[in-house]
PDB file of N, CA, C and O in Angstrom:
ATOM      1  N   MET A   1      12.671 -10.038  -0.350  1.00  0.00           N
ATOM      2  CA  MET A   1      13.242  -8.747  -0.077  1.00  0.00           C
ATOM      3  C   MET A   1      12.137  -7.699  -0.190  1.00  0.00           C
ATOM      4  O   MET A   1      11.469  -7.604  -1.207  1.00  0.00           O
ATOM      5  N   PRO A   2      11.940  -6.894   0.858  1.00  0.00           N
ATOM      6  CA  PRO A   2      10.868  -5.887   0.805  1.00  0.00           C
ATOM      7  C   PRO A   2      11.221  -4.709  -0.092  1.00  0.00           C
ATOM      8  O   PRO A   2      12.385  -4.388  -0.295  1.00  0.00           O
ATOM      9  N   ILE A   3      10.178  -4.087  -0.609  1.00  0.00           N
ATOM     10  CA  ILE A   3      10.328  -2.875  -1.411  1.00  0.00           C
ATOM     11  C   ILE A   3       9.927  -1.701  -0.523  1.00  0.00           C
ATOM     12  O   ILE A   3       8.851  -1.693   0.059  1.00  0.00           O
ATOM     13  N   TYR A   4      10.795  -0.727  -0.404  1.00  0.00           N
ATOM     14  CA  TYR A   4      10.512   0.472   0.367  1.00  0.00           C
ATOM     15  C   TYR A   4      10.384   1.658  -0.590  1.00  0.00           C
ATOM     16  O   TYR A   4      11.068   1.713  -1.602  1.00  0.00           O
ATOM     17  N   GLU A   5       9.518   2.606  -0.230  1.00  0.00           N
ATOM     18  CA  GLU A   5       9.356   3.825  -1.017  1.00  0.00           C
ATOM     19  C   GLU A   5       9.933   4.985  -0.228  1.00  0.00           C
ATOM     20  O   GLU A   5       9.720   5.088   0.982  1.00  0.00           O
ATOM     21  N   TYR A   6      10.671   5.839  -0.917  1.00  0.00           N
ATOM     22  CA  TYR A   6      11.351   6.966  -0.280  1.00  0.00           C
ATOM     23  C   TYR A   6      11.141   8.254  -1.054  1.00  0.00           C
ATOM     24  O   TYR A   6      10.866   8.239  -2.246  1.00  0.00           O
ATOM     25  N   ARG A   7      11.325   9.379  -0.354  1.00  0.00           N
ATOM     26  CA  ARG A   7      11.423  10.698  -0.977  1.00  0.00           C
ATOM     27  C   ARG A   7      12.761  11.272  -0.526  1.00  0.00           C
ATOM     28  O   ARG A   7      13.067  11.308   0.665  1.00  0.00           O
ATOM     29  N   CYS A   8      13.538  11.722  -1.493  1.00  0.00           N
ATOM     30  CA  CYS A   8      14.819  12.348  -1.221  1.00  0.00           C
ATOM     31  C   CYS A   8      14.549  13.797  -0.817  1.00  0.00           C
ATOM     32  O   CYS A   8      13.932  14.546  -1.574  1.00  0.00           O
ATOM     33  N   GLU A   9      14.980  14.190   0.375  1.00  0.00           N
ATOM     34  CA  GLU A   9      14.726  15.551   0.853  1.00  0.00           C
ATOM     35  C   GLU A   9      15.446  16.607   0.025  1.00  0.00           C
ATOM     36  O   GLU A   9      14.835  17.621  -0.318  1.00  0.00           O
ATOM     37  N   PRO A  10      16.725  16.433  -0.349  1.00  0.00           N
ATOM     38  CA  PRO A  10      17.390  17.481  -1.130  1.00  0.00           C
ATOM     39  C   PRO A  10      16.791  17.714  -2.518  1.00  0.00           C
ATOM     40  O   PRO A  10      16.590  18.853  -2.933  1.00  0.00           O
ATOM     41  N   CYS A  11      16.473  16.634  -3.267  1.00  0.00           N
ATOM     42  CA  CYS A  11      16.000  16.837  -4.647  1.00  0.00           C
ATOM     43  C   CYS A  11      14.511  16.544  -4.836  1.00  0.00           C
ATOM     44  O   CYS A  11      13.996  16.696  -5.936  1.00  0.00           O
ATOM     45  N   GLN A  12      13.819  16.108  -3.783  1.00  0.00           N
ATOM     46  CA  GLN A  12      12.376  15.828  -3.793  1.00  0.00           C
ATOM     47  C   GLN A  12      11.960  14.735  -4.772  1.00  0.00           C
ATOM     48  O   GLN A  12      10.816  14.695  -5.230  1.00  0.00           O
ATOM     49  N   SER A  13      12.860  13.819  -5.112  1.00  0.00           N
ATOM     50  CA  SER A  13      12.538  12.687  -5.978  1.00  0.00           C
ATOM     51  C   SER A  13      11.909  11.569  -5.158  1.00  0.00           C
ATOM     52  O   SER A  13      12.333  11.308  -4.035  1.00  0.00           O
ATOM     53  N   ASP A  14      10.898  10.918  -5.711  1.00  0.00           N
ATOM     54  CA  ASP A  14      10.309   9.727  -5.104  1.00  0.00           C
ATOM     55  C   ASP A  14      10.860   8.514  -5.828  1.00  0.00           C
ATOM     56  O   ASP A  14      10.970   8.520  -7.060  1.00  0.00           O
ATOM     57  N   PHE A  15      11.192   7.452  -5.072  1.00  0.00           N
ATOM     58  CA  PHE A  15      11.714   6.241  -5.694  1.00  0.00           C
ATOM     59  C   PHE A  15      11.480   5.051  -4.797  1.00  0.00           C
ATOM     60  O   PHE A  15      11.129   5.192  -3.620  1.00  0.00           O
ATOM     61  N   GLU A  16      11.628   3.872  -5.357  1.00  0.00           N
ATOM     62  CA  GLU A  16      11.510   2.613  -4.621  1.00  0.00           C
ATOM     63  C   GLU A  16      12.889   1.985  -4.511  1.00  0.00           C
ATOM     64  O   GLU A  16      13.719   2.135  -5.408  1.00  0.00           O
ATOM     65  N   ALA A  17      13.116   1.259  -3.405  1.00  0.00           N
ATOM     66  CA  ALA A  17      14.398   0.589  -3.220  1.00  0.00           C
ATOM     67  C   ALA A  17      14.157  -0.802  -2.644  1.00  0.00           C
ATOM     68  O   ALA A  17      13.309  -0.980  -1.776  1.00  0.00           O
ATOM     69  N   PHE A  18      14.879  -1.788  -3.162  1.00  0.00           N
ATOM     70  CA  PHE A  18      14.873  -3.146  -2.626  1.00  0.00           C
ATOM     71  C   PHE A  18      15.987  -3.211  -1.590  1.00  0.00           C
ATOM     72  O   PHE A  18      17.156  -2.993  -1.921  1.00  0.00           O
ATOM     73  N   LEU A  19      15.639  -3.504  -0.345  1.00  0.00           N
ATOM     74  CA  LEU A  19      16.645  -3.589   0.705  1.00  0.00           C
ATOM     75  C   LEU A  19      16.576  -4.959   1.367  1.00  0.00           C
ATOM     76  O   LEU A  19      15.496  -5.440   1.695  1.00  0.00           O
ATOM     77  N   ALA A  20      17.730  -5.579   1.573  1.00  0.00           N
ATOM     78  CA  ALA A  20      17.774  -6.905   2.192  1.00  0.00           C
ATOM     79  C   ALA A  20      17.348  -6.843   3.656  1.00  0.00           C
ATOM     80  O   ALA A  20      16.637  -7.714   4.141  1.00  0.00           O
ATOM     81  N   THR A  21      17.758  -5.805   4.368  1.00  0.00           N
ATOM     82  CA  THR A  21      17.372  -5.625   5.765  1.00  0.00           C
ATOM     83  C   THR A  21      17.018  -4.168   5.987  1.00  0.00           C
ATOM     84  O   THR A  21      17.403  -3.293   5.218  1.00  0.00           O
ATOM     85  N   SER A  22      16.306  -3.899   7.072  1.00  0.00           N
ATOM     86  CA  SER A  22      15.920  -2.519   7.355  1.00  0.00           C
ATOM     87  C   SER A  22      17.116  -1.663   7.750  1.00  0.00           C
ATOM     88  O   SER A  22      17.035  -0.444   7.755  1.00  0.00           O
ATOM     89  N   SER A  23      18.249  -2.273   8.075  1.00  0.00           N
ATOM     90  CA  SER A  23      19.444  -1.503   8.433  1.00  0.00           C
ATOM     91  C   SER A  23      20.247  -1.080   7.198  1.00  0.00           C
ATOM     92  O   SER A  23      21.163  -0.267   7.311  1.00  0.00           O
ATOM     93  N   ASP A  24      19.932  -1.627   6.010  1.00  0.00           N
ATOM     94  CA  ASP A  24      20.608  -1.202   4.776  1.00  0.00           C
ATOM     95  C   ASP A  24      20.227   0.242   4.460  1.00  0.00           C
ATOM     96  O   ASP A  24      19.106   0.664   4.710  1.00  0.00           O
ATOM     97  N   GLN A  25      21.155   0.999   3.909  1.00  0.00           N
ATOM     98  CA  GLN A  25      20.929   2.404   3.573  1.00  0.00           C
ATOM     99  C   GLN A  25      20.574   2.552   2.096  1.00  0.00           C
ATOM    100  O   GLN A  25      21.320   2.124   1.239  1.00  0.00           O
ATOM    101  N   ALA A  26      19.421   3.159   1.814  1.00  0.00           N
ATOM    102  CA  ALA A  26      19.032   3.445   0.440  1.00  0.00           C
ATOM    103  C   ALA A  26      19.747   4.711  -0.024  1.00  0.00           C
ATOM    104  O   ALA A  26      20.116   5.568   0.788  1.00  0.00           O
ATOM    105  N   VAL A  27      19.907   4.832  -1.330  1.00  0.00           N
ATOM    106  CA  VAL A  27      20.555   5.994  -1.937  1.00  0.00           C
ATOM    107  C   VAL A  27      19.659   6.487  -3.068  1.00  0.00           C
ATOM    108  O   VAL A  27      19.161   5.695  -3.874  1.00  0.00           O
ATOM    109  N   CYS A  28      19.443   7.795  -3.140  1.00  0.00           N
ATOM    110  CA  CYS A  28      18.622   8.387  -4.192  1.00  0.00           C
ATOM    111  C   CYS A  28      19.273   8.162  -5.549  1.00  0.00           C
ATOM    112  O   CYS A  28      20.439   8.517  -5.739  1.00  0.00           O
ATOM    113  N   PRO A  29      18.546   7.585  -6.506  1.00  0.00           N
ATOM    114  CA  PRO A  29      19.124   7.363  -7.832  1.00  0.00           C
ATOM    115  C   PRO A  29      19.321   8.655  -8.630  1.00  0.00           C
ATOM    116  O   PRO A  29      20.138   8.701  -9.538  1.00  0.00           O
ATOM    117  N   ALA A  30      18.612   9.728  -8.270  1.00  0.00           N
ATOM    118  CA  ALA A  30      18.719  10.985  -9.012  1.00  0.00           C
ATOM    119  C   ALA A  30      19.937  11.809  -8.596  1.00  0.00           C
ATOM    120  O   ALA A  30      20.661  12.333  -9.442  1.00  0.00           O
ATOM    121  N   CYS A  31      20.176  11.908  -7.266  1.00  0.00           N
ATOM    122  CA  CYS A  31      21.255  12.783  -6.800  1.00  0.00           C
ATOM    123  C   CYS A  31      22.270  12.085  -5.896  1.00  0.00           C
ATOM    124  O   CYS A  31      23.186  12.730  -5.408  1.00  0.00           O
ATOM    125  N   GLN A  32      22.076  10.788  -5.670  1.00  0.00           N
ATOM    126  CA  GLN A  32      22.940   9.987  -4.794  1.00  0.00           C
ATOM    127  C   GLN A  32      22.868  10.429  -3.332  1.00  0.00           C
ATOM    128  O   GLN A  32      23.729  10.088  -2.531  1.00  0.00           O
ATOM    129  N   GLY A  33      21.817  11.163  -2.975  1.00  0.00           N
ATOM    130  CA  GLY A  33      21.638  11.624  -1.600  1.00  0.00           C
ATOM    131  C   GLY A  33      21.183  10.498  -0.679  1.00  0.00           C
ATOM    132  O   GLY A  33      20.601   9.502  -1.121  1.00  0.00           O
ATOM    133  N   THR A  34      21.462  10.669   0.606  1.00  0.00           N
ATOM    134  CA  THR A  34      21.044   9.680   1.606  1.00  0.00           C
ATOM    135  C   THR A  34      20.126  10.291   2.655  1.00  0.00           C
ATOM    136  O   THR A  34      19.753   9.627   3.603  1.00  0.00           O
ATOM    137  N   GLU A  35      19.738  11.558   2.480  1.00  0.00           N
ATOM    138  CA  GLU A  35      18.799  12.206   3.389  1.00  0.00           C
ATOM    139  C   GLU A  35      17.389  11.903   2.876  1.00  0.00           C
ATOM    140  O   GLU A  35      16.818  12.636   2.075  1.00  0.00           O
ATOM    141  N   LEU A  36      16.846  10.764   3.317  1.00  0.00           N
ATOM    142  CA  LEU A  36      15.615  10.227   2.759  1.00  0.00           C
ATOM    143  C   LEU A  36      14.523  10.153   3.806  1.00  0.00           C
ATOM    144  O   LEU A  36      14.786   9.980   4.993  1.00  0.00           O
ATOM    145  N   ARG A  37      13.295  10.254   3.331  1.00  0.00           N
ATOM    146  CA  ARG A  37      12.124  10.060   4.191  1.00  0.00           C
ATOM    147  C   ARG A  37      11.356   8.867   3.636  1.00  0.00           C
ATOM    148  O   ARG A  37      11.036   8.824   2.445  1.00  0.00           O
ATOM    149  N   ARG A  38      11.076   7.887   4.489  1.00  0.00           N
ATOM    150  CA  ARG A  38      10.330   6.710   4.049  1.00  0.00           C
ATOM    151  C   ARG A  38       8.856   7.072   3.921  1.00  0.00           C
ATOM    152  O   ARG A  38       8.280   7.703   4.799  1.00  0.00           O
ATOM    153  N   LEU A  39       8.242   6.706   2.811  1.00  0.00           N
ATOM    154  CA  LEU A  39       6.848   7.032   2.516  1.00  0.00           C
ATOM    155  C   LEU A  39       5.934   5.878   2.882  1.00  0.00           C
ATOM    156  O   LEU A  39       6.346   4.715   2.888  1.00  0.00           O
ATOM    157  N   MET A  40       4.681   6.203   3.148  1.00  0.00           N
ATOM    158  CA  MET A  40       3.663   5.174   3.342  1.00  0.00           C
ATOM    159  C   MET A  40       3.337   4.595   1.978  1.00  0.00           C
ATOM    160  O   MET A  40       3.219   5.327   1.001  1.00  0.00           O
ATOM    161  N   SER A  41       3.201   3.303   1.898  1.00  0.00           N
ATOM    162  CA  SER A  41       2.909   2.688   0.609  1.00  0.00           C
ATOM    163  C   SER A  41       1.705   1.777   0.732  1.00  0.00           C
ATOM    164  O   SER A  41       1.372   1.305   1.812  1.00  0.00           O
ATOM    165  N   THR A  42       1.050   1.559  -0.388  1.00  0.00           N
ATOM    166  CA  THR A  42      -0.079   0.648  -0.425  1.00  0.00           C
ATOM    167  C   THR A  42       0.436  -0.766  -0.575  1.00  0.00           C
ATOM    168  O   THR A  42       1.579  -0.993  -0.938  1.00  0.00           O
ATOM    169  N   PHE A  43      -0.420  -1.720  -0.290  1.00  0.00           N
ATOM    170  CA  PHE A  43      -0.031  -3.108  -0.433  1.00  0.00           C
ATOM    171  C   PHE A  43      -1.197  -3.898  -0.987  1.00  0.00           C
ATOM    172  O   PHE A  43      -2.327  -3.446  -0.982  1.00  0.00           O
ATOM    173  N   ALA A  44      -0.908  -5.058  -1.457  1.00  0.00           N
ATOM    174  CA  ALA A  44      -1.953  -5.957  -1.960  1.00  0.00           C
ATOM    175  C   ALA A  44      -1.899  -7.236  -1.144  1.00  0.00           C
ATOM    176  O   ALA A  44      -0.836  -7.684  -0.751  1.00  0.00           O
ATOM    177  N   ALA A  45      -3.054  -7.803  -0.884  1.00  0.00           N
ATOM    178  CA  ALA A  45      -3.128  -9.052  -0.137  1.00  0.00           C
ATOM    179  C   ALA A  45      -4.044 -10.011  -0.878  1.00  0.00           C
ATOM    180  O   ALA A  45      -5.055  -9.608  -1.439  1.00  0.00           O
ATOM    181  N   SER A  46      -3.686 -11.260  -0.881  1.00  0.00           N
ATOM    182  CA  SER A  46      -4.541 -12.262  -1.510  1.00  0.00           C
ATOM    183  C   SER A  46      -5.668 -12.601  -0.552  1.00  0.00           C
ATOM    184  O   SER A  46      -5.465 -12.746   0.653  1.00  0.00           O
ATOM    185  N   VAL A  47      -6.853 -12.728  -1.089  1.00  0.00           N
ATOM    186  CA  VAL A  47      -8.014 -13.118  -0.301  1.00  0.00           C
ATOM    187  C   VAL A  47      -8.638 -14.333  -0.961  1.00  0.00           C
ATOM    188  O   VAL A  47      -8.392 -14.612  -2.135  1.00  0.00           O
ATOM    189  N   PRO A  48      -9.447 -15.087  -0.229  1.00  0.00           N
ATOM    190  CA  PRO A  48     -10.070 -16.265  -0.828  1.00  0.00           C
ATOM    191  C   PRO A  48     -10.794 -15.927  -2.129  1.00  0.00           C
ATOM    192  O   PRO A  48     -11.374 -14.868  -2.265  1.00  0.00           O
ATOM    193  N   GLY A  49     -10.703 -16.803  -3.094  1.00  0.00           N
ATOM    194  CA  GLY A  49     -11.359 -16.594  -4.381  1.00  0.00           C
ATOM    195  C   GLY A  49     -10.461 -15.943  -5.408  1.00  0.00           C
ATOM    196  O   GLY A  49     -10.878 -15.676  -6.514  1.00  0.00           O
ATOM    197  N   GLY A  50      -9.207 -15.658  -5.042  1.00  0.00           N
ATOM    198  CA  GLY A  50      -8.266 -15.100  -5.999  1.00  0.00           C
ATOM    199  C   GLY A  50      -8.381 -13.612  -6.233  1.00  0.00           C
ATOM    200  O   GLY A  50      -7.667 -13.051  -7.022  1.00  0.00           O
ATOM    201  N   ARG A  51      -9.305 -12.935  -5.529  1.00  0.00           N
ATOM    202  CA  ARG A  51      -9.418 -11.486  -5.687  1.00  0.00           C
ATOM    203  C   ARG A  51      -8.277 -10.827  -4.940  1.00  0.00           C
ATOM    204  O   ARG A  51      -7.671 -11.381  -4.057  1.00  0.00           O
ATOM    205  N   LYS A  52      -7.997  -9.592  -5.264  1.00  0.00           N
ATOM    206  CA  LYS A  52      -6.975  -8.810  -4.566  1.00  0.00           C
ATOM    207  C   LYS A  52      -7.662  -7.732  -3.744  1.00  0.00           C
ATOM    208  O   LYS A  52      -8.647  -7.157  -4.163  1.00  0.00           O
ATOM    209  N   ALA A  53      -7.121  -7.479  -2.565  1.00  0.00           N
ATOM    210  CA  ALA A  53      -7.642  -6.423  -1.707  1.00  0.00           C
ATOM    211  C   ALA A  53      -6.515  -5.460  -1.404  1.00  0.00           C
ATOM    212  O   ALA A  53      -5.443  -5.874  -1.004  1.00  0.00           O
ATOM    213  N   GLY A  54      -6.745  -4.174  -1.571  1.00  0.00           N
ATOM    214  CA  GLY A  54      -5.732  -3.171  -1.275  1.00  0.00           C
ATOM    215  C   GLY A  54      -5.766  -2.777   0.188  1.00  0.00           C
ATOM    216  O   GLY A  54      -6.512  -3.339   0.982  1.00  0.00           O
ATOM    217  N   ALA A  55      -4.966  -1.819   0.542  1.00  0.00           N
ATOM    218  CA  ALA A  55      -4.892  -1.357   1.919  1.00  0.00           C
ATOM    219  C   ALA A  55      -6.251  -0.865   2.387  1.00  0.00           C
ATOM    220  O   ALA A  55      -6.911  -0.107   1.709  1.00  0.00           O
ATOM    221  N   GLY A  56      -6.663  -1.319   3.540  1.00  0.00           N
ATOM    222  CA  GLY A  56      -7.912  -0.870   4.125  1.00  0.00           C
ATOM    223  C   GLY A  56      -9.154  -1.503   3.541  1.00  0.00           C
ATOM    224  O   GLY A  56     -10.253  -1.162   3.921  1.00  0.00           O
ATOM    225  N   ALA A  57      -9.001  -2.432   2.614  1.00  0.00           N
ATOM    226  CA  ALA A  57     -10.173  -3.063   2.009  1.00  0.00           C
ATOM    227  C   ALA A  57     -10.802  -4.048   2.981  1.00  0.00           C
ATOM    228  O   ALA A  57     -10.113  -4.763   3.682  1.00  0.00           O
ATOM    229  N   ALA A  58     -12.101  -4.071   3.043  1.00  0.00           N
ATOM    230  CA  ALA A  58     -12.799  -5.013   3.910  1.00  0.00           C
ATOM    231  C   ALA A  58     -12.850  -6.373   3.223  1.00  0.00           C
ATOM    232  O   ALA A  58     -13.380  -6.495   2.132  1.00  0.00           O
ATOM    233  N   THR A  59     -12.281  -7.371   3.870  1.00  0.00           N
ATOM    234  CA  THR A  59     -12.266  -8.701   3.270  1.00  0.00           C
ATOM    235  C   THR A  59     -13.260  -9.636   3.929  1.00  0.00           C
ATOM    236  O   THR A  59     -13.425 -10.755   3.498  1.00  0.00           O
ATOM    237  N   THR A  60     -13.914  -9.193   5.005  1.00  0.00           N
ATOM    238  CA  THR A  60     -14.841 -10.065   5.707  1.00  0.00           C
ATOM    239  C   THR A  60     -16.259  -9.507   5.709  1.00  0.00           C
ATOM    240  O   THR A  60     -17.076  -9.892   6.512  1.00  0.00           O
ATOM    241  N   ALA A  61     -16.553  -8.584   4.819  1.00  0.00           N
ATOM    242  CA  ALA A  61     -17.881  -7.970   4.774  1.00  0.00           C
ATOM    243  C   ALA A  61     -18.928  -9.002   4.369  1.00  0.00           C
ATOM    244  O   ALA A  61     -18.699  -9.828   3.498  1.00  0.00           O
ATOM    245  N   ALA A  62     -20.068  -8.959   5.031  1.00  0.00           N
ATOM    246  CA  ALA A  62     -21.172  -9.859   4.702  1.00  0.00           C
ATOM    247  C   ALA A  62     -21.835  -9.405   3.411  1.00  0.00           C
ATOM    248  O   ALA A  62     -21.851  -8.207   3.113  1.00  0.00           O
ATOM    249  N   PRO A  63     -22.382 -10.325   2.618  1.00  0.00           N
ATOM    250  CA  PRO A  63     -23.065  -9.920   1.396  1.00  0.00           C
ATOM    251  C   PRO A  63     -24.321  -9.122   1.714  1.00  0.00           C
ATOM    252  O   PRO A  63     -24.923  -9.291   2.759  1.00  0.00           O
ATOM    253  N   ALA A  64     -24.705  -8.251   0.799  1.00  0.00           N
ATOM    254  CA  ALA A  64     -25.906  -7.448   0.990  1.00  0.00           C
ATOM    255  C   ALA A  64     -27.128  -8.359   0.996  1.00  0.00           C
ATOM    256  O   ALA A  64     -27.186  -9.348   0.262  1.00  0.00           O
ATOM    257  N   PRO A  65     -28.113  -8.065   1.848  1.00  0.00           N
ATOM    258  CA  PRO A  65     -29.315  -8.896   1.887  1.00  0.00           C
ATOM    259  C   PRO A  65     -30.074  -8.811   0.572  1.00  0.00           C
ATOM    260  O   PRO A  65     -30.069  -7.778  -0.092  1.00  0.00           O
ATOM    261  N   LYS A  66     -30.717  -9.918   0.205  1.00  0.00           N
ATOM    262  CA  LYS A  66     -31.506  -9.945  -1.033  1.00  0.00           C
ATOM    263  C   LYS A  66     -32.843  -9.252  -0.809  1.00  0.00           C
ATOM    264  O   LYS A  66     -33.451  -9.374   0.242  1.00  0.00           O
ATOM    265  N   ALA A  67     -33.275  -8.500  -1.830  1.00  0.00           N
ATOM    266  CA  ALA A  67     -34.558  -7.808  -1.745  1.00  0.00           C
ATOM    267  C   ALA A  67     -35.684  -8.843  -1.787  1.00  0.00           C
ATOM    268  O   ALA A  67     -35.639  -9.797  -2.553  1.00  0.00           O
ATOM    269  N   ARG A  68     -36.666  -8.635  -0.928  1.00  0.00           N
ATOM    270  CA  ARG A  68     -37.829  -9.528  -0.920  1.00  0.00           C
ATOM    271  C   ARG A  68     -39.091  -8.687  -0.993  1.00  0.00           C
ATOM    272  O   ARG A  68     -39.161  -7.617  -0.439  1.00  0.00           O
ATOM    273  N   GLY A  69     -40.071  -9.182  -1.680  1.00  0.00           N
ATOM    274  CA  GLY A  69     -41.340  -8.478  -1.790  1.00  0.00           C
ATOM    275  C   GLY A  69     -41.202  -7.151  -2.497  1.00  0.00           C
ATOM    276  O   GLY A  69     -40.282  -6.926  -3.268  1.00  0.00           O
ATOM    277  N   CYS A  70     -42.118  -6.257  -2.199  1.00  0.00           N
ATOM    278  CA  CYS A  70     -42.128  -4.967  -2.876  1.00  0.00           C
ATOM    279  C   CYS A  70     -41.255  -3.937  -2.172  1.00  0.00           C
ATOM    280  O   CYS A  70     -41.011  -2.873  -2.701  1.00  0.00           O
ATOM    281  N   GLY A  71     -40.813  -4.238  -0.957  1.00  0.00           N
ATOM    282  CA  GLY A  71     -39.982  -3.298  -0.215  1.00  0.00           C
ATOM    283  C   GLY A  71     -40.772  -2.270   0.542  1.00  0.00           C
ATOM    284  O   GLY A  71     -40.223  -1.471   1.290  1.00  0.00           O
ATOM    285  N   GLY A  72     -42.068  -2.256   0.385  1.00  0.00           N
ATOM    286  CA  GLY A  72     -42.922  -1.300   1.112  1.00  0.00           C
ATOM    287  C   GLY A  72     -43.415  -1.880   2.421  1.00  0.00           C
ATOM    288  O   GLY A  72     -43.009  -2.950   2.859  1.00  0.00           O
ATOM    289  N   GLY A  73     -44.307  -1.236   3.048  1.00  0.00           N
ATOM    290  CA  GLY A  73     -44.852  -1.690   4.329  1.00  0.00           C
ATOM    291  C   GLY A  73     -46.142  -2.471   4.172  1.00  0.00           C
ATOM    292  O   GLY A  73     -46.975  -2.484   5.064  1.00  0.00           O
ATOM    293  N   CYS A  74     -46.336  -3.193   3.065  1.00  0.00           N
ATOM    294  CA  CYS A  74     -47.599  -3.865   2.801  1.00  0.00           C
ATOM    295  C   CYS A  74     -47.651  -5.296   3.346  1.00  0.00           C
ATOM    296  O   CYS A  74     -48.651  -5.970   3.190  1.00  0.00           O
ATOM    297  N   ALA A  75     -46.564  -5.792   3.932  1.00  0.00           N
ATOM    298  CA  ALA A  75     -46.494  -7.134   4.520  1.00  0.00           C
ATOM    299  C   ALA A  75     -46.640  -8.239   3.484  1.00  0.00           C
ATOM    300  O   ALA A  75     -47.117  -9.317   3.789  1.00  0.00           O
ATOM    301  N   CYS A  76     -46.226  -8.022   2.235  1.00  0.00           N
ATOM    302  CA  CYS A  76     -46.310  -9.069   1.231  1.00  0.00           C
ATOM    303  C   CYS A  76     -45.136 -10.036   1.344  1.00  0.00           C
ATOM    304  O   CYS A  76     -45.048 -10.986   0.599  1.00  0.00           O
ATOM    305  N   HIS A  77     -44.241  -9.834   2.228  1.00  0.00           N
ATOM    306  CA  HIS A  77     -43.097 -10.741   2.364  1.00  0.00           C
ATOM    307  C   HIS A  77     -42.977 -11.303   3.708  1.00  0.00           C
ATOM    308  O   HIS A  77     -43.155 -11.133   4.725  1.00  0.00           O
TER     309      HIS A  77
END
């Protein structure tokens, strides 16, 4: 069951609601209002290695190159 985040327009309360389907109507727990605006919410995704990545996180970024030599223009590497 997905979790949706809402803001109640009459009382300006933010809350989360578990809804079985997108056609179910959420109700504000503070004022019992149904004039709601659905909010953008963050999410978590599992990535290889057990780390968590949030919304917009790059999961396929290449590792930074290893430093070699002195880093100057002396051609020691």
